[in-house]
mmCIF file of C-alpha atoms and ligand atoms in Angstrom:
data_model
loop_
_atom_site.group_PDB
_atom_site.id
_atom_site.type_symbol
_atom_site.label_atom_id
_atom_site.label_comp_id
_atom_site.label_asym_id
_atom_site.label_seq_id
_atom_site.Cartn_x
_atom_site.Cartn_y
_atom_site.Cartn_z
ATOM 1 C CA MET M 557 -109.602 15.901 -30.985
ATOM 2 C CA ILE M 558 -110.425 19.345 -30.191
ATOM 3 C CA LYS M 559 -107.005 21.559 -30.341
ATOM 4 C CA PHE M 560 -105.979 23.971 -27.244
ATOM 5 C CA LEU M 561 -104.538 26.000 -29.917
ATOM 6 C CA ASP M 562 -104.937 25.707 -33.664
ATOM 7 C CA LEU M 563 -102.051 28.304 -35.371
ATOM 8 C CA GLN M 564 -102.443 26.804 -38.908
ATOM 9 C CA LYS M 565 -106.005 27.862 -38.523
ATOM 10 C CA ILE M 566 -105.129 31.216 -36.832
ATOM 11 C CA THR M 567 -102.744 31.509 -40.131
ATOM 12 C CA GLN M 568 -104.786 29.814 -42.487
ATOM 13 C CA LYS M 569 -107.523 33.285 -41.818
ATOM 14 C CA TYR M 570 -104.668 35.675 -42.816
ATOM 15 C CA ALA M 571 -102.487 33.388 -45.274
ATOM 16 C CA GLU M 572 -102.623 35.614 -48.713
ATOM 17 C CA GLU M 573 -101.635 38.639 -46.560
ATOM 18 C CA ILE M 574 -98.932 37.161 -44.721
ATOM 19 C CA HIS M 575 -97.411 35.413 -47.944
ATOM 20 C CA LYS M 576 -97.128 38.891 -49.306
ATOM 21 C CA ALA M 577 -95.848 40.738 -46.503
ATOM 22 C CA VAL M 578 -93.148 37.594 -46.275
ATOM 23 C CA ASP M 579 -92.467 37.994 -50.259
ATOM 24 C CA ARG M 580 -91.758 41.922 -49.220
ATOM 25 C CA VAL M 581 -89.192 41.155 -47.228
ATOM 26 C CA VAL M 582 -88.127 38.395 -48.971
ATOM 27 C CA ASP M 583 -87.180 40.841 -52.483
ATOM 28 C CA SER M 584 -86.162 44.087 -50.383
ATOM 29 C CA GLY M 585 -83.054 42.541 -49.297
ATOM 30 C CA TRP M 586 -82.925 44.098 -46.023
ATOM 31 C CA TYR M 587 -84.074 41.833 -42.750
ATOM 32 C CA LEU M 588 -83.218 44.019 -39.925
ATOM 33 C CA GLN M 589 -83.870 47.110 -38.414
ATOM 34 C CA GLY M 590 -85.747 48.597 -41.933
ATOM 35 C CA LYS M 591 -89.051 49.918 -43.119
ATOM 36 C CA GLU M 592 -90.859 47.214 -41.983
ATOM 37 C CA ASN M 593 -89.219 47.814 -38.156
ATOM 38 C CA GLU M 594 -90.746 51.295 -38.696
ATOM 39 C CA SER M 595 -93.876 50.912 -39.765
ATOM 40 C CA PHE M 596 -94.674 48.213 -37.425
ATOM 41 C CA GLU M 597 -93.633 50.170 -34.266
ATOM 42 C CA ALA M 598 -95.613 53.391 -35.545
ATOM 43 C CA ASP M 599 -98.740 51.345 -35.967
ATOM 44 C CA TYR M 600 -98.513 49.588 -32.751
ATOM 45 C CA ALA M 601 -97.859 52.593 -30.787
ATOM 46 C CA GLN M 602 -100.513 54.353 -32.307
ATOM 47 C CA TYR M 603 -102.882 51.137 -31.352
ATOM 48 C CA ILE M 604 -101.486 51.116 -27.791
ATOM 49 C CA GLY M 605 -101.933 54.868 -27.138
ATOM 50 C CA THR M 606 -98.230 55.453 -26.180
ATOM 51 C CA LYS M 607 -95.632 58.097 -28.059
ATOM 52 C CA TYR M 608 -92.998 54.974 -28.861
ATOM 53 C CA ALA M 609 -93.171 51.632 -29.145
ATOM 54 C CA ILE M 610 -89.905 49.929 -29.692
ATOM 55 C CA GLY M 611 -89.262 46.657 -31.004
ATOM 56 C CA CYS M 612 -87.211 43.571 -29.430
ATOM 57 C CA ALA M 613 -86.450 40.270 -29.497
ATOM 58 C CA ASN M 614 -89.030 38.411 -27.230
ATOM 59 C CA GLY M 615 -91.446 39.469 -24.673
ATOM 60 C CA LEU M 616 -89.063 38.851 -21.529
ATOM 61 C CA ASP M 617 -86.112 41.040 -23.316
ATOM 62 C CA ALA M 618 -88.563 43.802 -23.571
ATOM 63 C CA LEU M 619 -89.494 43.667 -19.838
ATOM 64 C CA ILE M 620 -85.604 42.950 -19.035
ATOM 65 C CA TRP M 621 -84.757 46.483 -21.230
ATOM 66 C CA ILE M 622 -87.628 48.613 -19.079
ATOM 67 C CA PHE M 623 -86.035 47.358 -15.980
ATOM 68 C CA ARG M 624 -82.253 47.578 -17.752
ATOM 69 C CA ALA M 625 -82.576 51.271 -19.058
ATOM 70 C CA TYR M 626 -83.957 52.162 -15.583
ATOM 71 C CA VAL M 627 -80.647 51.441 -13.980
ATOM 72 C CA GLU M 628 -78.511 53.120 -16.609
ATOM 73 C CA MET M 629 -80.824 56.154 -15.666
ATOM 74 C CA GLY M 630 -79.837 56.149 -12.286
ATOM 75 C CA ILE M 631 -83.670 55.363 -11.245
ATOM 76 C CA MET M 632 -82.984 52.210 -10.197
ATOM 77 C CA LYS M 633 -80.206 50.259 -8.527
ATOM 78 C CA LEU M 634 -78.906 46.780 -6.932
ATOM 79 C CA GLY M 635 -81.241 45.610 -4.377
ATOM 80 C CA ASP M 636 -83.776 47.802 -4.630
ATOM 81 C CA GLU M 637 -87.562 46.353 -5.004
ATOM 82 C CA VAL M 638 -90.251 45.346 -7.112
ATOM 83 C CA ILE M 639 -93.389 44.276 -6.441
ATOM 84 C CA VAL M 640 -95.001 42.054 -8.395
ATOM 85 C CA PRO M 641 -97.794 39.541 -7.858
ATOM 86 C CA ALA M 642 -96.544 36.132 -7.008
ATOM 87 C CA ASN M 643 -99.221 34.107 -9.552
ATOM 88 C CA THR M 644 -97.773 35.115 -12.833
ATOM 89 C CA TYR M 645 -95.394 33.728 -15.382
ATOM 90 C CA ILE M 646 -92.024 32.997 -14.063
ATOM 91 C CA ALA M 647 -90.467 36.146 -17.401
ATOM 92 C CA SER M 648 -92.424 38.935 -15.087
ATOM 93 C CA ILE M 649 -90.202 37.656 -11.759
ATOM 94 C CA LEU M 650 -87.335 36.979 -14.103
ATOM 95 C CA ALA M 651 -87.310 40.590 -16.143
ATOM 96 C CA ILE M 652 -86.381 41.983 -12.241
ATOM 97 C CA SER M 653 -83.823 39.638 -10.962
ATOM 98 C CA GLU M 654 -82.378 39.504 -14.362
ATOM 99 C CA ASN M 655 -81.709 43.813 -13.497
ATOM 100 C CA GLY M 656 -79.971 42.729 -9.891
ATOM 101 C CA LEU M 657 -83.348 43.822 -8.624
ATOM 102 C CA LYS M 658 -85.581 42.384 -5.644
ATOM 103 C CA PRO M 659 -88.814 40.803 -6.629
ATOM 104 C CA VAL M 660 -91.081 41.543 -3.733
ATOM 105 C CA LEU M 661 -94.387 38.940 -4.327
ATOM 106 C CA VAL M 662 -97.718 40.132 -3.594
ATOM 107 C CA GLU M 663 -100.804 37.738 -3.519
ATOM 108 C CA PRO M 664 -103.549 38.312 -5.748
ATOM 109 C CA SER M 665 -107.691 38.693 -5.910
ATOM 110 C CA ILE M 666 -108.968 34.511 -5.810
ATOM 111 C CA GLU M 667 -111.692 36.389 -7.671
ATOM 112 C CA THR M 668 -110.053 38.156 -10.546
ATOM 113 C CA TYR M 669 -106.324 36.424 -10.353
ATOM 114 C CA GLN M 670 -104.986 40.143 -10.396
ATOM 115 C CA MET M 671 -102.546 41.262 -8.030
ATOM 116 C CA ASP M 672 -104.424 42.089 -4.245
ATOM 117 C CA ASP M 673 -104.100 45.978 -4.660
ATOM 118 C CA SER M 674 -105.582 46.014 -1.217
ATOM 119 C CA LYS M 675 -101.955 44.146 0.454
ATOM 120 C CA ILE M 676 -100.016 46.290 -1.806
ATOM 121 C CA GLU M 677 -99.002 48.524 0.746
ATOM 122 C CA ALA M 678 -97.697 45.911 3.452
ATOM 123 C CA ALA M 679 -95.000 44.940 0.727
ATOM 124 C CA ILE M 680 -93.582 48.743 0.614
ATOM 125 C CA THR M 681 -89.823 48.786 2.089
ATOM 126 C CA LYS M 682 -87.826 51.752 1.584
ATOM 127 C CA HIS M 683 -86.103 50.053 -1.140
ATOM 128 C CA THR M 684 -89.407 49.631 -3.485
ATOM 129 C CA LYS M 685 -88.892 51.819 -6.423
ATOM 130 C CA ALA M 686 -91.588 50.233 -8.632
ATOM 131 C CA ILE M 687 -95.111 48.201 -8.872
ATOM 132 C CA LEU M 688 -94.925 45.411 -11.760
ATOM 133 C CA ILE M 689 -98.706 44.314 -12.466
ATOM 134 C CA VAL M 690 -99.166 41.650 -15.375
ATOM 135 C CA HIS M 691 -102.611 41.421 -16.947
ATOM 136 C CA LEU M 692 -102.629 37.745 -16.322
ATOM 137 C CA TYR M 693 -104.903 35.897 -18.463
ATOM 138 C CA GLY M 694 -105.507 38.977 -20.440
ATOM 139 C CA GLN M 695 -107.440 40.393 -18.036
ATOM 140 C CA CYS M 696 -106.531 44.706 -16.702
ATOM 141 C CA ALA M 697 -104.798 44.195 -13.353
ATOM 142 C CA TYR M 698 -104.724 48.465 -13.564
ATOM 143 C CA THR M 699 -106.830 49.936 -10.270
ATOM 144 C CA GLU M 700 -107.123 53.669 -9.364
ATOM 145 C CA LYS M 701 -105.801 52.283 -6.021
ATOM 146 C CA ILE M 702 -102.277 50.631 -7.808
ATOM 147 C CA ASP M 703 -102.024 53.971 -9.985
ATOM 148 C CA ASN M 704 -102.305 56.237 -6.461
ATOM 149 C CA ILE M 705 -100.156 54.275 -4.575
ATOM 150 C CA CYS M 706 -97.507 54.800 -6.994
ATOM 151 C CA LYS M 707 -98.036 58.372 -7.261
ATOM 152 C CA LYS M 708 -97.767 58.808 -3.434
ATOM 153 C CA TYR M 709 -94.425 56.477 -3.118
ATOM 154 C CA GLU M 710 -93.058 57.996 -6.806
ATOM 155 C CA PHE M 711 -93.153 54.499 -7.873
ATOM 156 C CA LYS M 712 -92.714 53.593 -11.504
ATOM 157 C CA LEU M 713 -95.618 51.431 -13.063
ATOM 158 C CA ILE M 714 -95.159 49.101 -15.212
ATOM 159 C CA GLU M 715 -97.083 46.767 -17.392
ATOM 160 C CA ASP M 716 -96.682 43.156 -18.143
ATOM 161 C CA ASN M 717 -99.025 43.218 -20.913
ATOM 162 C CA ALA M 718 -97.833 39.563 -22.872
ATOM 163 C CA GLN M 719 -101.030 38.276 -22.424
ATOM 164 C CA ALA M 720 -103.596 41.557 -23.246
ATOM 165 C CA HIS M 721 -102.850 43.055 -26.488
ATOM 166 C CA GLY M 722 -106.239 45.014 -27.319
ATOM 167 C CA CYS M 723 -107.196 44.798 -23.107
ATOM 168 C CA LYS M 724 -108.880 48.748 -22.149
ATOM 169 C CA PHE M 725 -109.328 50.008 -19.175
ATOM 170 C CA ASN M 726 -111.742 53.069 -19.646
ATOM 171 C CA GLY M 727 -111.012 53.618 -23.108
ATOM 172 C CA ARG M 728 -107.287 53.534 -22.797
ATOM 173 C CA LYS M 729 -105.409 50.016 -23.520
ATOM 174 C CA THR M 730 -103.013 48.497 -21.327
ATOM 175 C CA GLY M 731 -100.026 48.889 -22.222
ATOM 176 C CA SER M 732 -100.260 53.060 -22.254
ATOM 177 C CA LEU M 733 -101.471 53.018 -18.267
ATOM 178 C CA GLY M 734 -98.038 52.810 -16.755
ATOM 179 C CA ASP M 735 -95.142 54.091 -17.342
ATOM 180 C CA ALA M 736 -93.842 51.678 -19.496
ATOM 181 C CA ALA M 737 -94.541 48.293 -20.672
ATOM 182 C CA GLY M 738 -93.306 45.495 -21.973
ATOM 183 C CA HIS M 739 -95.602 43.235 -24.754
ATOM 184 C CA SER M 740 -94.720 39.491 -26.393
ATOM 185 C CA PHE M 741 -95.843 38.365 -29.943
ATOM 186 C CA TYR M 742 -94.716 34.798 -28.767
ATOM 187 C CA PRO M 743 -96.719 32.689 -31.159
ATOM 188 C CA GLY M 744 -99.754 31.710 -29.255
ATOM 189 C CA LYS M 745 -100.255 35.039 -27.784
ATOM 190 C CA ASN M 746 -103.170 36.914 -28.893
ATOM 191 C CA LEU M 747 -100.815 38.723 -31.330
ATOM 192 C CA GLY M 748 -98.731 36.458 -31.744
ATOM 193 C CA ALA M 749 -95.403 36.126 -34.533
ATOM 194 C CA PHE M 750 -94.049 33.202 -36.433
ATOM 195 C CA GLY M 751 -91.463 32.534 -33.995
ATOM 196 C CA ASP M 752 -90.157 35.110 -31.089
ATOM 197 C CA ALA M 753 -90.818 39.203 -30.853
ATOM 198 C CA GLY M 754 -91.299 41.913 -28.789
ATOM 199 C CA ALA M 755 -91.690 44.851 -27.551
ATOM 200 C CA VAL M 756 -91.754 48.241 -25.213
ATOM 201 C CA THR M 757 -94.052 50.861 -25.326
ATOM 202 C CA THR M 758 -93.853 54.247 -23.429
ATOM 203 C CA ASP M 759 -94.024 57.904 -22.991
ATOM 204 C CA ASP M 760 -91.140 58.655 -22.214
ATOM 205 C CA GLU M 761 -88.553 59.519 -24.495
ATOM 206 C CA GLU M 762 -85.536 58.784 -22.793
ATOM 207 C CA LEU M 763 -86.525 55.724 -21.321
ATOM 208 C CA ALA M 764 -87.421 54.897 -25.103
ATOM 209 C CA LYS M 765 -83.771 55.791 -26.416
ATOM 210 C CA VAL M 766 -81.899 53.752 -23.639
ATOM 211 C CA VAL M 767 -84.478 50.991 -24.154
ATOM 212 C CA ARG M 768 -83.640 51.243 -28.072
ATOM 213 C CA ALA M 769 -79.717 51.561 -27.428
ATOM 214 C CA VAL M 770 -79.594 48.384 -24.574
ATOM 215 C CA ALA M 771 -81.635 46.278 -27.107
ATOM 216 C CA ASN M 772 -79.263 47.164 -29.860
ATOM 217 C CA TYR M 773 -75.231 46.386 -28.193
ATOM 218 C CA GLY M 774 -75.974 49.788 -26.157
ATOM 219 C CA SER M 775 -75.558 51.806 -29.396
ATOM 220 C CA GLN M 776 -76.695 55.068 -30.117
ATOM 221 C CA LYS M 777 -74.940 55.781 -33.289
ATOM 222 C CA LYS M 778 -73.125 52.983 -35.196
ATOM 223 C CA TYR M 779 -70.247 51.360 -33.894
ATOM 224 C CA VAL M 780 -70.233 53.970 -30.748
ATOM 225 C CA PHE M 781 -71.119 52.335 -27.669
ATOM 226 C CA LYS M 782 -72.963 53.773 -25.006
ATOM 227 C CA TYR M 783 -74.081 51.178 -22.580
ATOM 228 C CA CYS M 784 -72.715 47.336 -22.238
ATOM 229 C CA GLY M 785 -75.860 46.030 -24.417
ATOM 230 C CA ARG M 786 -77.151 43.061 -25.858
ATOM 231 C CA ASN M 787 -78.266 42.261 -29.166
ATOM 232 C CA SER M 788 -82.002 41.919 -28.840
ATOM 233 C CA ARG M 789 -84.047 43.030 -32.488
ATOM 234 C CA LEU M 790 -87.510 42.633 -33.701
ATOM 235 C CA ASP M 791 -86.779 40.800 -37.397
ATOM 236 C CA GLU M 792 -87.887 43.007 -40.344
ATOM 237 C CA ILE M 793 -90.048 39.495 -40.974
ATOM 238 C CA GLN M 794 -91.563 39.042 -37.851
ATOM 239 C CA ALA M 795 -92.753 42.964 -37.971
ATOM 240 C CA ALA M 796 -94.123 42.963 -41.162
ATOM 241 C CA ILE M 797 -96.126 39.799 -40.145
ATOM 242 C CA LEU M 798 -96.868 41.541 -37.116
ATOM 243 C CA GLY M 799 -98.368 44.140 -39.258
ATOM 244 C CA VAL M 800 -100.511 42.374 -41.055
ATOM 245 C CA LYS M 801 -102.220 40.728 -37.601
ATOM 246 C CA LEU M 802 -102.353 43.767 -35.552
ATOM 247 C CA LYS M 803 -104.821 44.979 -38.398
ATOM 248 C CA TYR M 804 -106.961 41.928 -37.395
ATOM 249 C CA LEU M 805 -106.404 42.306 -33.990
ATOM 250 C CA ASP M 806 -109.553 44.107 -32.550
ATOM 251 C CA GLU M 807 -111.739 41.204 -34.781
ATOM 252 C CA ASP M 808 -109.995 38.431 -33.206
ATOM 253 C CA VAL M 809 -110.590 39.771 -29.442
ATOM 254 C CA ALA M 810 -114.174 40.697 -30.049
ATOM 255 C CA ILE M 811 -114.295 36.760 -31.460
ATOM 256 C CA ARG M 812 -112.697 35.655 -28.381
ATOM 257 C CA LYS M 813 -115.682 37.706 -25.421
ATOM 258 C CA LYS M 814 -117.808 36.571 -27.508
ATOM 259 C CA ILE M 815 -117.054 32.267 -27.236
ATOM 260 C CA ALA M 816 -115.664 33.785 -23.301
ATOM 261 C CA LYS M 817 -119.329 34.780 -23.172
ATOM 262 C CA TYR M 818 -120.826 32.013 -24.396
ATOM 263 C CA TYR M 819 -118.590 29.793 -21.957
ATOM 264 C CA ILE M 820 -119.653 31.454 -19.126
ATOM 265 C CA GLU M 821 -123.193 31.699 -19.625
ATOM 266 C CA HIS M 822 -123.707 27.965 -20.393
ATOM 267 C CA ILE M 823 -121.013 26.464 -17.963
ATOM 268 C CA THR M 824 -123.779 24.944 -15.349
ATOM 269 C CA ASN M 825 -121.683 22.404 -13.641
ATOM 270 C CA PRO M 826 -121.887 23.718 -9.797
ATOM 271 C CA ASP M 827 -118.225 21.975 -9.259
ATOM 272 C CA ILE M 828 -116.738 24.473 -12.012
ATOM 273 C CA ILE M 829 -116.098 28.243 -11.076
ATOM 274 C CA THR M 830 -116.153 30.043 -14.378
ATOM 275 C CA PRO M 831 -113.682 33.774 -14.585
ATOM 276 C CA ILE M 832 -115.922 36.966 -12.724
ATOM 277 C CA VAL M 833 -116.418 39.704 -15.201
ATOM 278 C CA LYS M 834 -117.035 43.037 -14.464
ATOM 279 C CA ASP M 835 -115.753 45.067 -17.487
ATOM 280 C CA TRP M 836 -116.205 43.449 -20.755
ATOM 281 C CA ASP M 837 -113.815 46.276 -22.245
ATOM 282 C CA ALA M 838 -111.250 44.892 -19.584
ATOM 283 C CA HIS M 839 -110.689 41.331 -20.403
ATOM 284 C CA VAL M 840 -109.364 39.655 -24.046
ATOM 285 C CA PHE M 841 -109.424 36.344 -22.970
ATOM 286 C CA HIS M 842 -106.001 35.361 -23.904
ATOM 287 C CA ILE M 843 -106.241 32.304 -21.716
ATOM 288 C CA PHE M 844 -110.400 30.953 -20.612
ATOM 289 C CA THR M 845 -109.168 29.801 -17.077
ATOM 290 C CA ILE M 846 -111.937 27.445 -15.035
ATOM 291 C CA ARG M 847 -111.141 26.171 -11.454
ATOM 292 C CA THR M 848 -112.249 23.119 -9.934
ATOM 293 C CA LYS M 849 -111.166 21.073 -6.976
ATOM 294 C CA LYS M 850 -110.902 17.908 -9.053
ATOM 295 C CA ARG M 851 -108.858 19.386 -11.663
ATOM 296 C CA ALA M 852 -106.999 16.509 -12.559
ATOM 297 C CA GLU M 853 -109.889 14.214 -12.641
ATOM 298 C CA LEU M 854 -111.571 17.135 -14.876
ATOM 299 C CA GLN M 855 -107.981 17.421 -17.390
ATOM 300 C CA LYS M 856 -108.433 13.388 -17.499
ATOM 301 C CA TYR M 857 -111.635 13.641 -18.469
ATOM 302 C CA LEU M 858 -111.587 16.378 -21.123
ATOM 303 C CA ALA M 859 -108.927 14.198 -22.730
ATOM 304 C CA ASP M 860 -110.818 10.936 -22.666
ATOM 305 C CA ASN M 861 -113.446 13.078 -24.313
ATOM 306 C CA GLY M 862 -111.066 14.799 -26.853
ATOM 307 C CA VAL M 863 -110.743 18.060 -25.412
ATOM 308 C CA GLN M 864 -107.116 19.608 -25.170
ATOM 309 C CA THR M 865 -106.515 21.795 -21.882
ATOM 310 C CA ILE M 866 -103.615 23.110 -20.052
ATOM 311 C CA ILE M 867 -102.951 24.369 -16.842
ATOM 312 C CA HIS M 868 -101.624 28.077 -16.500
ATOM 313 C CA TYR M 869 -99.451 27.258 -14.495
ATOM 314 C CA PRO M 870 -98.465 24.013 -12.646
ATOM 315 C CA ILE M 871 -96.138 25.306 -10.009
ATOM 316 C CA PRO M 872 -95.853 28.927 -8.472
ATOM 317 C CA PRO M 873 -92.826 31.082 -8.835
ATOM 318 C CA HIS M 874 -92.122 30.620 -5.252
ATOM 319 C CA LYS M 875 -91.701 26.871 -5.581
ATOM 320 C CA GLN M 876 -89.534 26.745 -8.454
ATOM 321 C CA GLU M 877 -85.652 25.993 -8.087
ATOM 322 C CA CYS M 878 -84.171 29.230 -9.553
ATOM 323 C CA TYR M 879 -85.810 30.389 -6.901
ATOM 324 C CA LYS M 880 -85.062 28.252 -3.790
ATOM 325 C CA GLU M 881 -84.967 30.803 -1.511
ATOM 326 C CA TRP M 882 -88.713 31.489 -1.668
ATOM 327 C CA ASN M 883 -89.943 28.083 -1.435
ATOM 328 C CA THR M 884 -90.622 27.717 2.353
ATOM 329 C CA LEU M 885 -92.846 31.112 1.717
ATOM 330 C CA SER M 886 -96.324 30.144 1.541
ATOM 331 C CA PHE M 887 -99.041 32.059 -0.982
ATOM 332 C CA PRO M 888 -102.158 30.415 0.186
ATOM 333 C CA ILE M 889 -104.189 31.964 -2.883
ATOM 334 C CA THR M 890 -101.894 31.642 -5.323
ATOM 335 C CA GLU M 891 -100.868 28.222 -4.514
ATOM 336 C CA GLN M 892 -105.058 27.629 -4.887
ATOM 337 C CA ILE M 893 -104.986 29.279 -7.932
ATOM 338 C CA HIS M 894 -101.618 27.174 -9.434
ATOM 339 C CA ASP M 895 -104.002 24.010 -7.735
ATOM 340 C CA GLU M 896 -107.171 24.367 -9.219
ATOM 341 C CA GLU M 897 -106.777 26.152 -12.336
ATOM 342 C CA LEU M 898 -107.361 25.034 -16.143
ATOM 343 C CA SER M 899 -107.757 26.017 -19.407
ATOM 344 C CA LEU M 900 -110.397 25.684 -21.841
ATOM 345 C CA PRO M 901 -109.523 26.037 -25.978
ATOM 346 C CA MET M 902 -110.110 29.891 -26.840
ATOM 347 C CA SER M 903 -109.134 31.428 -29.933
ATOM 348 C CA SER M 904 -110.684 33.375 -32.580
ATOM 349 C CA VAL M 905 -111.075 30.823 -34.928
ATOM 350 C CA MET M 906 -113.036 28.273 -33.037
ATOM 351 C CA ALA M 907 -116.104 26.740 -34.435
ATOM 352 C CA GLU M 908 -119.332 27.403 -32.958
ATOM 353 C CA GLU M 909 -120.021 24.047 -32.508
ATOM 354 C CA ASP M 910 -116.926 22.571 -30.285
ATOM 355 C CA VAL M 911 -117.648 25.759 -28.013
ATOM 356 C CA LYS M 912 -120.617 23.928 -27.782
ATOM 357 C CA LYS M 913 -119.457 20.359 -27.614
ATOM 358 C CA ILE M 914 -116.907 21.347 -24.855
ATOM 359 C CA ILE M 915 -119.808 23.092 -22.522
ATOM 360 C CA ASN M 916 -122.056 19.731 -23.179
ATOM 361 C CA ILE M 917 -118.675 17.874 -21.986
ATOM 362 C CA ILE M 918 -118.052 20.086 -19.335
ATOM 363 C CA ASN M 919 -121.502 20.349 -18.016
ATOM 364 C CA ARG M 920 -122.246 16.385 -17.894
ATOM 365 C CA PHE M 921 -118.832 15.538 -15.673
ATOM 366 C CA GLU M 922 -118.881 14.652 -11.945
HETATM 367 C C1 PLP Z 2253 -95.485 35.123 -22.555
HETATM 368 C C2 PLP Z 2253 -95.058 36.052 -21.439
HETATM 369 C C3 PLP Z 2253 -94.119 36.844 -21.226
HETATM 370 C C4 PLP Z 2253 -92.977 36.317 -21.858
HETATM 371 O O1 PLP Z 2253 -92.874 36.722 -23.048
HETATM 372 P P1 PLP Z 2253 -91.914 35.614 -24.745
HETATM 373 O O2 PLP Z 2253 -92.244 36.862 -25.610
HETATM 374 O O3 PLP Z 2253 -92.144 34.456 -24.554
HETATM 375 O O4 PLP Z 2253 -90.800 36.155 -23.781
HETATM 376 C C5 PLP Z 2253 -94.115 37.678 -20.235
HETATM 377 N N1 PLP Z 2253 -94.995 37.705 -19.700
HETATM 378 C C6 PLP Z 2253 -96.225 36.646 -19.382
HETATM 379 C C7 PLP Z 2253 -97.049 37.277 -18.199
HETATM 380 C C8 PLP Z 2253 -96.015 36.270 -20.493
HETATM 381 O O5 PLP Z 2253 -97.071 35.091 -20.924
#
């Protein structure tokens, strides 16, 4: 069986260093908000290219804290609208509605699966306050057109960088392209912890302060509470592990790109659409997506031939029960992607022969 993602094998690659890092924390007697957080936050901010990185409990919280901070700062208020791609993972949208803000869904492009920037202006109302771009599947969703729209209307530009650690636009990392970004270190992400973890990056000093406070009971000074916050801190153990894995991120991303290139060049089955890549710096292949009208048959055929695949994602957000009010809306491109998408095995530890095997199996599919 070729696994979709072999986390055990990924961990083995750095096992010795990770054990050392974990032992260091265990022996230190200090498990929250200590040296490991401080040093990972500094390293991650430097890696992304922002002044601040603030660790928190997970990627969903990172996005929630950005919007919460803007509400606390009086920059956004109940009922304000945030433009977001219709085909994103549910977390991007939950972070908006969690804060009493209204998500406004915009269709993606069928070529890149990223938000179609030609459809954004039609979605703007007098309540619009921000655009949340999502670097879905690991591909940069930022465009100069989106940036210009944000400048013209004075919107905040927020990035969901959960799937795109290491991705670049004209030499700048995603996560540093807008006003703030949320990052996830869920174990399966390109930079993954051994449990839940996340971070916010920004250049905005005030925003960084408020984010740090709301994720720590609303406190900036011990036992003094400025906001009604929550407990959403990053553990020292996770920070120590992430510090080790961050050093190898670029190396891992380079391997993913090599595998993606090989898949794209060698999958020749006319029933399969592989990703269209215009800029290899701007895609880190968190997920290697293919599309086909025969998805159910292909997924079963691959499983029968020992290849595990996953669908990202089977049901679009506007068809979910939690957003009942959207269930009658129609987003044809989003729905098409959800009907046709299939994700092939992809990781920095995949054996070359497994990649070749998968390609041969796919090319024989009819
Ligand atoms: C994983 C993910 C999140 C949420 O991250 P968690 O750490 O699982 O909370 C947010 N947005 C996108 C696009 C994701 O893939």
